[in-house]
Every structure is written in structure tokens, then in C-alpha cells.
Short mmCIF file of C-alpha atoms in Angstrom, two decimals:
data_model
loop_
_atom_site.label_atom_id
_atom_site.label_comp_id
_atom_site.label_asym_id
_atom_site.label_seq_id
_atom_site.Cartn_x
_atom_site.Cartn_y
_atom_site.Cartn_z
CA UNK A 1 -0.09 0.00 -0.12
CA UNK A 2 1.12 3.45 -0.75
CA UNK A 3 1.61 6.19 2.01
CA UNK A 4 -0.07 8.59 -0.39
CA UNK A 5 -3.80 8.47 -0.96
CA UNK A 6 -5.19 7.62 -4.35
CA UNK A 7 -7.38 10.25 -5.95
CA UNK A 8 -8.98 11.31 -9.28
CA UNK A 9 -6.24 13.48 -11.01
CA UNK A 10 -7.07 16.77 -12.50
CA UNK A 11 -6.48 17.19 -16.12
CA UNK A 12 -4.61 20.12 -17.41
CA UNK A 13 -6.56 23.23 -18.25
CA UNK A 14 -6.34 25.57 -21.22
CA UNK A 15 -3.58 27.97 -20.90
CA UNK A 16 -5.18 31.58 -21.15
CA UNK A 17 -3.51 34.57 -22.27
CA UNK A 18 -4.36 36.47 -19.06
CA UNK A 19 -2.30 33.80 -17.01
CA UNK A 20 0.56 34.16 -19.30
CA UNK A 21 0.74 37.97 -18.97
CA UNK A 22 0.20 37.64 -15.12
CA UNK A 23 3.13 35.24 -14.61
CA UNK A 24 6.83 36.56 -15.17
CA UNK A 25 8.81 34.24 -17.24
CA UNK A 26 11.91 32.76 -15.72
CA UNK A 27 15.15 33.99 -16.95
CA UNK A 28 15.88 32.70 -20.57
CA UNK A 29 12.59 30.68 -20.84
CA UNK A 30 12.69 29.06 -24.14
CA UNK A 31 10.42 26.91 -26.38
CA UNK A 32 13.25 24.99 -27.85
CA UNK A 33 13.10 21.16 -27.85
CA UNK A 34 14.63 19.77 -24.83
CA UNK A 35 13.41 16.03 -24.49
CA UNK A 36 15.85 13.34 -24.69
CA UNK A 37 14.32 9.98 -25.62
CA UNK A 38 16.14 6.86 -24.79
CA UNK A 39 15.22 4.39 -27.41
CA UNK A 40 17.23 1.44 -26.06
CA UNK A 41 15.69 1.92 -22.33
CA UNK A 42 18.58 1.78 -20.11
CA UNK A 43 17.74 -0.05 -16.86
CA UNK A 44 18.17 0.76 -13.16
CA UNK A 45 19.64 -2.62 -11.96
CA UNK A 46 20.75 -1.69 -8.62
CA UNK A 47 20.31 0.94 -6.02
CA UNK A 48 21.31 1.69 -2.44
CA UNK A 49 20.34 4.66 0.03
CA UNK A 50 22.30 5.25 3.27
CA UNK A 51 20.89 7.74 5.75
CA UNK A 52 21.25 9.21 9.11
CA UNK A 53 19.30 8.46 12.19
CA UNK A 54 17.20 11.53 11.87
CA UNK A 55 16.07 10.60 8.54
CA UNK A 56 14.93 7.04 9.47
CA UNK A 57 12.35 8.41 11.75
CA UNK A 58 10.44 10.46 9.02
CA UNK A 59 7.39 8.96 6.92
CA UNK A 60 9.59 6.97 4.30
CA UNK A 61 12.32 5.88 7.00
CA UNK A 62 11.49 2.23 6.66
CA UNK A 63 12.34 2.18 3.00
CA UNK A 64 15.92 2.98 3.41
CA UNK A 65 18.41 0.36 3.04
CA UNK A 66 21.03 1.38 5.73
CA UNK A 67 20.81 3.69 8.67
CA UNK A 68 24.10 5.02 10.44
CA UNK A 69 23.26 6.07 14.18
CA UNK A 70 26.53 8.00 14.47
CA UNK A 71 26.73 11.21 12.45
CA UNK A 72 30.55 10.77 12.33
CA UNK A 73 30.37 6.99 11.55
CA UNK A 74 33.57 6.36 13.47
CA UNK A 75 35.48 8.95 11.52
CA UNK A 76 37.48 12.02 13.04
CA UNK A 77 35.53 14.42 10.86
CA UNK A 78 32.07 14.80 9.36
CA UNK A 79 33.62 15.17 5.97
CA UNK A 80 35.33 11.82 6.37
CA UNK A 81 31.81 10.41 7.32
CA UNK A 82 30.27 11.72 4.32
CA UNK A 83 32.96 10.15 2.15
CA UNK A 84 32.35 6.82 3.92
CA UNK A 85 28.56 7.13 3.43
CA UNK A 86 28.94 7.73 -0.42
CA UNK A 87 31.47 4.69 -0.73
CA UNK A 88 28.99 2.50 1.23
CA UNK A 89 26.05 3.62 -1.13
CA UNK A 90 28.29 2.87 -4.21
CA UNK A 91 29.31 -0.57 -3.19
CA UNK A 92 25.99 -1.34 -1.91
CA UNK A 93 24.51 -0.51 -5.52
CA UNK A 94 26.89 -2.49 -7.13
CA UNK A 95 26.09 -5.55 -4.94
CA UNK A 96 22.36 -4.96 -5.44
CA UNK A 97 23.01 -5.30 -9.12
CA UNK A 98 25.00 -8.53 -8.80
CA UNK A 99 28.10 -6.94 -10.20
CA UNK A 100 31.63 -6.40 -9.06
CA UNK A 101 33.21 -2.96 -9.04
CA UNK A 102 35.32 -4.10 -11.75
CA UNK A 103 32.25 -4.48 -13.93
CA UNK A 104 31.28 -0.68 -13.65
CA UNK A 105 32.72 1.22 -16.65
CA UNK A 106 32.24 4.76 -15.11
CA UNK A 107 31.16 6.49 -11.86
CA UNK A 108 29.33 9.79 -11.95
CA UNK A 109 28.74 11.48 -8.83
CA UNK A 110 28.48 14.96 -7.03
CA UNK A 111 27.93 16.45 -3.69
CA UNK A 112 27.94 19.88 -1.96
CA UNK A 113 31.30 20.34 -0.70
CA UNK A 114 34.07 22.51 -2.45
CA UNK A 115 35.24 21.02 -5.49
CA UNK A 116 33.34 18.04 -4.97
CA UNK A 117 35.47 16.77 -2.17
CA UNK A 118 33.25 13.91 -1.15
CA UNK A 119 32.91 12.47 -4.68
CA UNK A 120 36.52 12.62 -5.65
CA UNK A 121 37.83 11.06 -2.55
CA UNK A 122 35.31 8.39 -2.79
CA UNK A 123 36.08 7.65 -6.30
CA UNK A 124 39.71 7.54 -5.40
CA UNK A 125 38.98 4.53 -3.07
CA UNK A 126 36.65 2.81 -5.48
CA UNK A 127 38.96 2.91 -8.28
CA UNK A 128 36.92 3.37 -11.44
CA UNK A 129 36.94 6.11 -14.00
CA UNK A 130 35.06 9.10 -12.57
CA UNK A 131 33.00 11.99 -13.84
CA UNK A 132 32.35 14.64 -11.21
CA UNK A 133 29.24 16.65 -11.63
CA UNK A 134 27.77 19.62 -9.63
CA UNK A 135 23.97 20.34 -9.70
CA UNK A 136 23.65 20.99 -5.99
CA UNK A 137 20.31 19.14 -5.02
CA UNK A 138 19.50 18.20 -8.63
CA UNK A 139 22.65 16.01 -8.82
CA UNK A 140 20.97 12.66 -8.75
CA UNK A 141 18.80 13.40 -11.81
CA UNK A 142 21.74 15.04 -13.59
CA UNK A 143 23.66 11.85 -12.89
CA UNK A 144 20.89 9.56 -14.10
CA UNK A 145 20.35 11.67 -17.22
CA UNK A 146 24.07 11.54 -18.32
CA UNK A 147 24.31 7.65 -17.34
CA UNK A 148 21.28 6.91 -19.55
CA UNK A 149 22.68 9.04 -22.33
CA UNK A 150 26.11 7.08 -22.12
CA UNK A 151 24.63 3.61 -21.92
CA UNK A 152 21.74 4.10 -24.43
CA UNK A 153 24.36 5.36 -26.95
CA UNK A 154 26.22 2.17 -26.43
CA UNK A 155 29.65 3.64 -25.05
CA UNK A 156 29.24 1.73 -21.68
CA UNK A 157 27.36 -1.13 -20.26
CA UNK A 158 27.18 -0.33 -16.59
CA UNK A 159 27.58 3.19 -14.99
CA UNK A 160 26.93 4.03 -11.38
CA UNK A 161 25.63 7.57 -10.46
CA UNK A 162 25.63 8.83 -6.77
CA UNK A 163 25.11 11.86 -4.78
CA UNK A 164 25.61 12.71 -1.04
CA UNK A 165 25.10 15.38 1.56
CA UNK A 166 25.49 15.84 5.36
CA UNK A 167 23.83 18.18 7.54
CA UNK A 168 27.08 19.02 9.38
CA UNK A 169 29.36 19.51 6.35
CA UNK A 170 26.80 21.47 4.42
CA UNK A 171 25.86 24.06 7.34
CA UNK A 172 29.36 24.72 7.94
CA UNK A 173 30.16 25.38 4.46
CA UNK A 174 26.96 27.55 3.31
CA UNK A 175 25.62 28.95 6.57
CA UNK A 176 27.14 28.91 10.04
CA UNK A 177 29.41 26.68 12.16
CA UNK A 178 27.11 24.29 14.18
CA UNK A 179 28.85 25.62 17.40
CA UNK A 180 27.55 28.86 16.71
CA UNK A 181 24.02 28.00 17.52
CA UNK A 182 22.27 30.35 15.20
CA UNK A 183 18.53 30.36 15.21
CA UNK A 184 17.08 29.23 11.79
CA UNK A 185 14.23 31.35 10.01
CA UNK A 186 10.90 29.45 9.66
CA UNK A 187 11.21 29.15 5.79
CA UNK A 188 14.67 27.18 6.29
CA UNK A 189 15.09 23.68 5.39
CA UNK A 190 17.20 20.84 6.79
CA UNK A 191 20.08 19.34 4.99
CA UNK A 192 19.75 15.50 4.81
CA UNK A 193 22.42 13.41 5.77
CA UNK A 194 22.76 10.47 3.49
CA UNK A 195 24.05 9.06 0.10
CA UNK A 196 22.39 7.13 -2.71
CA UNK A 197 23.46 5.46 -5.88
CA UNK A 198 22.05 3.91 -8.81
CA UNK A 199 23.54 1.33 -11.28
CA UNK A 200 22.35 2.22 -14.92
CA UNK A 201 23.06 -0.74 -17.21
CA UNK A 202 22.50 -1.71 -20.76
CA UNK A 203 19.03 -3.09 -21.68
CA UNK A 204 19.52 -6.94 -22.04
CA UNK A 205 17.57 -10.09 -21.52
CA UNK A 206 18.89 -10.15 -17.88
CA UNK A 207 18.21 -6.49 -17.00
CA UNK A 208 14.77 -6.36 -18.70
CA UNK A 209 12.91 -6.74 -15.36
CA UNK A 210 14.27 -3.63 -13.88
CA UNK A 211 12.99 -0.15 -14.10
CA UNK A 212 13.66 1.70 -17.21
CA UNK A 213 14.53 5.36 -18.02
CA UNK A 214 12.72 6.23 -21.09
CA UNK A 215 13.38 10.33 -21.37
CA UNK A 216 15.04 13.25 -19.76
CA UNK A 217 15.08 16.88 -19.92
CA UNK A 218 18.20 19.03 -19.12
CA UNK A 219 17.36 21.92 -17.02
CA UNK A 220 17.43 25.67 -17.85
CA UNK A 221 19.06 28.17 -15.50
CA UNK A 222 16.46 30.44 -13.78
CA UNK A 223 16.78 33.37 -11.36
CA UNK A 224 13.92 35.15 -9.77
CA UNK A 225 16.05 37.32 -7.60
CA UNK A 226 16.15 35.31 -4.47
CA UNK A 227 19.51 36.20 -2.39
CA UNK A 228 18.54 34.67 0.91
CA UNK A 229 20.66 31.31 1.54
CA UNK A 230 17.95 29.89 3.81
CA UNK A 231 15.10 30.43 1.30
CA UNK A 232 15.96 27.53 -1.04
CA UNK A 233 12.52 26.69 -1.72
CA UNK A 234 11.26 30.00 -3.23
CA UNK A 235 14.55 30.13 -5.19
CA UNK A 236 14.26 26.71 -6.71
CA UNK A 237 10.44 26.63 -7.49
CA UNK A 238 10.68 28.58 -10.81
CA UNK A 239 13.27 26.14 -12.17
CA UNK A 240 11.08 23.18 -11.27
CA UNK A 241 8.20 24.86 -13.08
CA UNK A 242 10.22 25.52 -16.35
CA UNK A 243 11.30 21.89 -16.44
CA UNK A 244 7.83 20.63 -15.49
CA UNK A 245 6.19 22.80 -18.10
CA UNK A 246 8.62 21.51 -20.76
CA UNK A 247 7.76 18.11 -19.71
CA UNK A 248 3.98 18.62 -20.16
CA UNK A 249 4.12 20.60 -23.45
CA UNK A 250 7.00 18.65 -25.33
CA UNK A 251 6.80 14.90 -24.22
CA UNK A 252 3.16 14.18 -24.90
CA UNK A 253 2.36 13.47 -21.38
CA UNK A 254 0.02 15.18 -19.12
CA UNK A 255 0.00 15.23 -15.48
CA UNK A 256 -2.58 12.42 -15.12
CA UNK A 257 -0.33 10.17 -17.23
CA UNK A 258 2.06 9.69 -14.21
CA UNK A 259 1.44 7.59 -11.14
CA UNK A 260 3.84 9.90 -9.29
CA UNK A 261 5.41 13.33 -9.97
CA UNK A 262 8.27 13.97 -7.54
CA UNK A 263 10.45 17.00 -7.15
CA UNK A 264 13.31 17.47 -4.78
CA UNK A 265 13.73 19.30 -2.63
CA UNK A 266 11.56 22.37 -2.70
CA UNK A 267 10.10 21.78 0.94
CA UNK A 268 6.60 22.75 1.87
CA UNK A 269 6.78 26.53 0.90
CA UNK A 270 8.53 25.76 -2.40
CA UNK A 271 6.03 22.97 -3.37
CA UNK A 272 3.32 25.26 -2.60
CA UNK A 273 4.80 27.98 -4.86
CA UNK A 274 5.30 25.43 -7.86
CA UNK A 275 1.63 24.47 -7.45
CA UNK A 276 0.74 28.06 -7.87
CA UNK A 277 3.25 28.58 -10.74
CA UNK A 278 1.86 25.72 -12.62
CA UNK A 279 -1.69 26.60 -12.30
CA UNK A 280 -0.98 29.76 -13.68
CA UNK A 281 0.50 28.10 -16.80
CA UNK A 282 -2.54 25.98 -17.00
CA UNK A 283 -1.76 22.78 -15.20
CA UNK A 284 -3.26 21.59 -11.78
CA UNK A 285 -1.00 19.47 -9.85
CA UNK A 286 -3.19 16.81 -7.97
CA UNK A 287 -2.39 14.19 -5.20
CA UNK A 288 0.05 12.46 -7.55
CA UNK A 289 2.70 15.36 -7.07
CA UNK A 290 4.71 15.24 -3.96
CA UNK A 291 8.21 16.77 -2.92
CA UNK A 292 10.94 14.69 -1.38
CA UNK A 293 11.79 17.53 1.04
CA UNK A 294 8.23 17.67 2.00
CA UNK A 295 8.11 13.88 3.19
CA UNK A 296 11.53 13.01 4.32
CA UNK A 297 10.87 14.41 7.80
CA UNK A 298 7.82 14.44 9.93
CA UNK A 299 6.46 17.62 11.09
CA UNK A 300 7.22 16.64 14.58
CA UNK A 301 10.77 16.68 13.90
CA UNK A 302 10.70 20.40 13.56
CA UNK A 303 12.81 20.68 10.43
CA UNK A 304 10.89 23.72 9.22
CA UNK A 305 10.21 23.49 5.61
CA UNK A 306 11.58 20.02 5.26
CA UNK A 307 14.51 18.43 3.84
CA UNK A 308 17.35 19.32 1.24
CA UNK A 309 20.66 18.48 -0.01
CA UNK A 310 21.86 16.32 -2.65
CA UNK A 311 20.94 13.21 -0.66
CA UNK A 312 17.27 14.26 -0.17
CA UNK A 313 15.63 13.15 -3.27
CA UNK A 314 18.45 10.67 -4.18
CA UNK A 315 17.90 8.46 -1.12
CA UNK A 316 14.02 8.66 -1.57
CA UNK A 317 14.21 7.65 -5.26
CA UNK A 318 16.62 4.83 -4.56
CA UNK A 319 14.37 3.33 -1.78
CA UNK A 320 10.74 4.23 -1.55
CA UNK A 321 10.20 5.11 -5.31
CA UNK A 322 12.37 2.44 -6.68
CA UNK A 323 10.45 -0.25 -4.53
CA UNK A 324 7.11 0.93 -5.99
CA UNK A 325 8.53 0.87 -9.48
CA UNK A 326 9.95 -2.66 -9.55
CA UNK A 327 6.79 -3.92 -7.83
CA UNK A 328 4.72 -2.40 -10.50
CA UNK A 329 2.66 -0.31 -8.17
CA UNK A 330 3.89 2.69 -9.82
CA UNK A 331 3.95 2.44 -13.68
CA UNK A 332 5.39 5.75 -14.76
CA UNK A 333 7.33 8.48 -12.48
CA UNK A 334 8.46 11.75 -13.41
CA UNK A 335 11.48 12.64 -11.20
CA UNK A 336 12.55 16.48 -11.18
CA UNK A 337 15.27 17.28 -8.71
CA UNK A 338 16.03 20.89 -8.41
CA UNK A 339 19.34 22.57 -7.25
CA UNK A 340 20.41 26.22 -6.19
CA UNK A 341 23.70 26.95 -7.70
CA UNK A 342 25.04 29.56 -5.43
CA UNK A 343 28.59 29.43 -4.06
CA UNK A 344 29.81 30.27 -0.43
CA UNK A 345 31.00 33.65 -1.95
CA UNK A 346 28.27 34.73 -4.30
CA UNK A 347 25.58 35.32 -1.85
CA UNK A 348 28.08 37.10 0.36
CA UNK A 349 28.77 39.48 -2.40
CA UNK A 350 24.98 40.01 -2.83
CA UNK A 351 24.58 37.85 -5.93
CA UNK A 352 21.03 36.21 -6.42
CA UNK A 353 20.82 32.50 -6.66
CA UNK A 354 20.57 30.82 -10.09
CA UNK A 355 18.69 27.56 -10.06
CA UNK A 356 18.09 24.54 -12.24
CA UNK A 357 16.02 21.37 -12.31
CA UNK A 358 16.84 18.22 -14.31
CA UNK A 359 14.06 15.62 -15.01
CA UNK A 360 13.95 11.93 -15.95
CA UNK A 361 10.89 9.62 -16.58
CA UNK A 362 11.35 6.13 -15.29
CA UNK A 363 8.84 3.37 -15.97
CA UNK A 364 8.17 0.02 -14.33
CA UNK A 365 9.37 -2.94 -16.21
CA UNK A 366 5.66 -3.98 -16.26
CA UNK A 367 4.66 -0.86 -18.30
#
């Protein structure tokens, strides 16, 4: 049984000229074709989600494969702990796919730390060719999109894509040292401590029983002028709207064609803003839309607007969502992760926050 209620989903409304003029367009909004269709249907043959103790106490906590009860995981620093988490997720996903590390052609991964510290050090220890990517909280969909493209084109047979984040490392880098004890504003989100990985493999007789990636949409940078490091949901919602609008107008799919539409991680405030932005463009999002940041923590955990970080949507997709896809309960899922692409210096210098949202459409093997 799904934890979300089934309901009759609303059909998209006609887009009126009035709504178009009322809504400001995102920076550089374009009608150019952006749909990437994967005709060889790459498969997700293995996955792994590793999270901290706080994350297991939320609504989807029982779906995660591994829980670390110590935020430092026996390491001397939080940064070393995050590296260990990512290493655990990658090796766990490879085992889940019934492969060895030597069977992996390329590793594609990213994180939030300067110069992708976590990914580079984890890849050093894992020992496979590495492509480092930075999409902030959109890293997982960016990795899935690139992995599917490389496998679909025939260059590689098995690619692992991964993402990680850690509350302590991210807070220290982007906001304040934990020892400072700064009071968080009510619109803030909580960085998820976790790591997740997916093995994307060539479509063969052996892999046909696994979920397939059928299309992807590369995101367009949007910037609506938000410069508050805590207000991530409001900053990223327009980017999610741009990619989601492209999905519904260029792919041939309408909102009711999906069993689930997920974003990550706008939180409660950001997902409410997205619903309003999509309504003004003629699409009403029903109960088949959820945001990963809005469901990873329970309201009683007092995480304000919910979760954020590379691991937020990555861990939920590679646990709860994947389980529903492989069982056939969900036939088609649209996964749109969002990222705020600021640096530690840009906001201190008064710059606004450019954001992006990449999307992948994943279908059950039974679809």
C-alpha cells in the first residue's frame, strides 16, 4: 500500500492569455526542444540508500536500506563520514545489481562540498573512471540523465551515478558553524544526511526486469532574484516549473499520465509555490505530486520547511520510489530534482541564486 492517498487527478486546463501575462517568465525561458528520448531503454539494475538516524524517523524511513546511528560514523570528521557514506552507497548498489566494482565502466557523482570533495575522495578509493558533476540538490537526476545517455548510445554497459550530503558539512560550508547555534528562520530547510547510488545498465535479457529510463530533460538556469541562503524553496520553484512545463508541453505526457510526479527538494513552501506557478501556466497538480523535501521528515521533527541537500531526493528515489516501480505499483514516475547553484562567496557578495531542475522519466518493467 502506498503512503499516499489515491485520488482522481485533475486534467490540465487550457492556458489562457491572461495567465501568461500575469506570470513573469523565468530567465531565458525558451520553447526550444529539450526532450531526450532513450530508445534502448537503459535499466536501473541496482540501488542503495544510506541515511542518518534522523532521516529514518520520517514517513519513508522504513524504506532506506542502511541507517547510520553515528553522524561521524566512527570517523574523525564529518567530511570523512560523508565520504564513507558515499562509498557505502556505491558499493551497496553494485552488490544489489549483482556486479563487481570491476564491472562498472564509469562512476558519475556529485555532492555539496567545495570542488566535489566527497565524490573525488570516494572515487579515489573505489578505483573506477570518474566524472564529477555539480548540480547541488539536482545532482541525482543530472547523474541519471548522463548515465542513461552514455548507456543508451552504446559507449558503456554499466554506469553508477551517486550523490551525497551531510547536515554538518553543508551547514558549516554554506551557513554557520554548528557551534554558533544560530536560530534558523521558519522558511529554512534541513540538509539531509545521506548518500544514494543507482546502477544504470544496458537493456539486455537479464536486465529487462528492472525499471527503465525512457526520457530526460536538461534544465534551464532560472533566477527570480532570491538572495537569501535559507530560502531555497522559493529560489528553486521557478526552475522546477520551467522543467515541468517543458515535460507537459513537449513530451506528450500530461500530469494524469504519471502515477507519481516528484520534485526534490522544494520543501513545503517551495512545493506550494510550484503548484501556484503551474496553475498559472494551465496545469493543476493533484495528489500524484509530492516533494521529497516535504516527506522525508515528519512535522514533529521540527525541520521547518523539510529536507534539502543532494541526498534528499536521491535517497527517496533509490528506496521508496524504486520499490514501487519494481513492484509495478507505480507504472510511470517523473522525477524532477532541483538545485540552487550559489557558492559560498556569491551570496556574501550580494548575488542572487541561479537555480536549475533536471528531469528523468522512469517506468516500471511492467509498463
